[in-house]
Amino acid sequence: EEGRRVYDNLVKALAFVLPTNMGEALIILAAVAFFPLVMMDGKLAPLMPIEPVQVLWINLVATVALSLPLALEAMEPRVMKRPPRKPGEPIMSAFVWVRTVVVAVLMAAGAVAMFLYEYHTELAHVDAAVALREAQTLAVTTVILFQIFYLMNCRSLKDSILHIGLFTNGWIYLGVAALLGMQAAFVYLPVMNNLFDSAPLKPLEWLKAAAVASVVLPVIALEKWITRRRA
């Protein structure tokens, strides 16, 4: 039982961490390949949805606040009813690869869409540099909220969160609360604004980011349903 729990949690951690890294790479790739060069501080620079230092922020806070609690996930129901896995089965299975690509594309598309929406909306009201900072902050916030929603889906590989129990792992909610607190500091504290080129967001912008990020919930729920039907 314990061996299966540890193996499941290892796969869950991979299925959670890998899409974030691939999604960030896709965001940068989309900017380099398709976004125009703009004049910033007197020189031409690529229009980036997320700056490298902001990517570092996402990796730092998400890994600490979300990945570690996922490693403490409780044992799934009926774990001993499953047949033994093949000894030579790779941990990077087709399931992990498919999940990684699907979630990474969703995350990148959502973050880029929110960036473009905010940037072009704010350009009509503020300076281009200010509009860029606000749009990048919204993109980072979208990625963070996306990870929180996706984390809930990673608590079980094949079943819904209701099936395994909402409160079987209290560390998850502690990690989510800590991450939201750190992201609020990233958005609103002047010292963080200076360090990470972030900018304050309006409450409505948080709601828009949450709405876009929540798209991952029905998509992964459908994937789990298809997997159960095949099984």
GROMACS .gro file of N, CA and C in nm, residues 7 22 31 38 69 81 83 98 107 113 129 132-133 152 168 173 179 182 196 211 214 229:
model
   66
    7TYR      N    1   0.449   0.582  -0.518
    7TYR     CA    2   0.461   0.585  -0.664
    7TYR      C    3   0.355   0.676  -0.725
   22MET      N    4   0.679   2.346  -1.929
   22MET     CA    5   0.653   2.349  -2.073
   22MET      C    6   0.566   2.468  -2.111
   31ALA      N    7   0.603   3.444  -2.792
   31ALA     CA    8   0.642   3.585  -2.797
   31ALA      C    9   0.756   3.607  -2.897
   38VAL      N   10   0.883   4.626  -2.989
   38VAL     CA   11   0.825   4.755  -2.949
   38VAL      C   12   0.935   4.842  -2.890
   69PRO      N   13   0.324   2.000  -0.089
   69PRO     CA   14   0.203   1.941  -0.031
   69PRO      C   15   0.147   1.826  -0.113
   81LYS      N   16  -0.678  -0.276  -0.506
   81LYS     CA   17  -0.763  -0.346  -0.603
   81LYS      C   18  -0.705  -0.342  -0.744
   83PRO      N   19  -0.435  -0.403  -1.045
   83PRO     CA   20  -0.333  -0.505  -1.073
   83PRO      C   21  -0.194  -0.443  -1.061
   98VAL      N   22   0.095   1.306  -2.240
   98VAL     CA   23  -0.028   1.366  -2.293
   98VAL      C   24  -0.080   1.474  -2.200
  107MET      N   25  -0.243   2.639  -2.051
  107MET     CA   26  -0.186   2.743  -1.967
  107MET      C   27  -0.124   2.854  -2.049
  113ALA      N   28  -0.338   3.508  -2.396
  113ALA     CA   29  -0.463   3.577  -2.426
  113ALA      C   30  -0.489   3.690  -2.326
  129ALA      N   31   0.486   5.155  -2.130
  129ALA     CA   32   0.562   5.082  -2.029
  129ALA      C   33   0.473   5.039  -1.913
  132LEU      N   34   0.248   4.757  -2.027
  132LEU     CA   35   0.322   4.632  -2.033
  132LEU      C   36   0.337   4.569  -1.896
  133ARG      N   37   0.369   4.648  -1.796
  133ARG     CA   38   0.385   4.595  -1.659
  133ARG      C   39   0.253   4.535  -1.609
  152MET      N   40  -0.565   2.088  -0.791
  152MET     CA   41  -0.679   2.013  -0.739
  152MET      C   42  -0.707   1.891  -0.827
  168THR      N   43  -0.880   1.537   0.270
  168THR     CA   44  -0.790   1.428   0.307
  168THR      C   45  -0.644   1.473   0.310
  173TYR      N   46  -0.432   2.293   0.112
  173TYR     CA   47  -0.497   2.422   0.132
  173TYR      C   48  -0.404   2.521   0.200
  179LEU      N   49   0.051   3.047  -0.125
  179LEU     CA   50   0.079   3.094  -0.261
  179LEU      C   51  -0.002   3.219  -0.294
  182MET      N   52   0.160   3.512  -0.123
  182MET     CA   53   0.283   3.555  -0.191
  182MET      C   54   0.252   3.625  -0.323
  196PHE      N   55   1.032   4.282  -0.950
  196PHE     CA   56   0.981   4.193  -1.054
  196PHE      C   57   0.907   4.266  -1.166
  211ALA      N   58  -1.123   3.316  -1.404
  211ALA     CA   59  -1.216   3.256  -1.500
  211ALA      C   60  -1.139   3.184  -1.612
  214SER      N   61  -0.963   2.865  -1.470
  214SER     CA   62  -1.053   2.755  -1.432
  214SER      C   63  -1.092   2.667  -1.549
  229ARG      N   64  -1.363   0.535  -1.863
  229ARG     CA   65  -1.446   0.460  -1.957
  229ARG      C   66  -1.364   0.354  -2.030
   0.00000   0.00000   0.00000
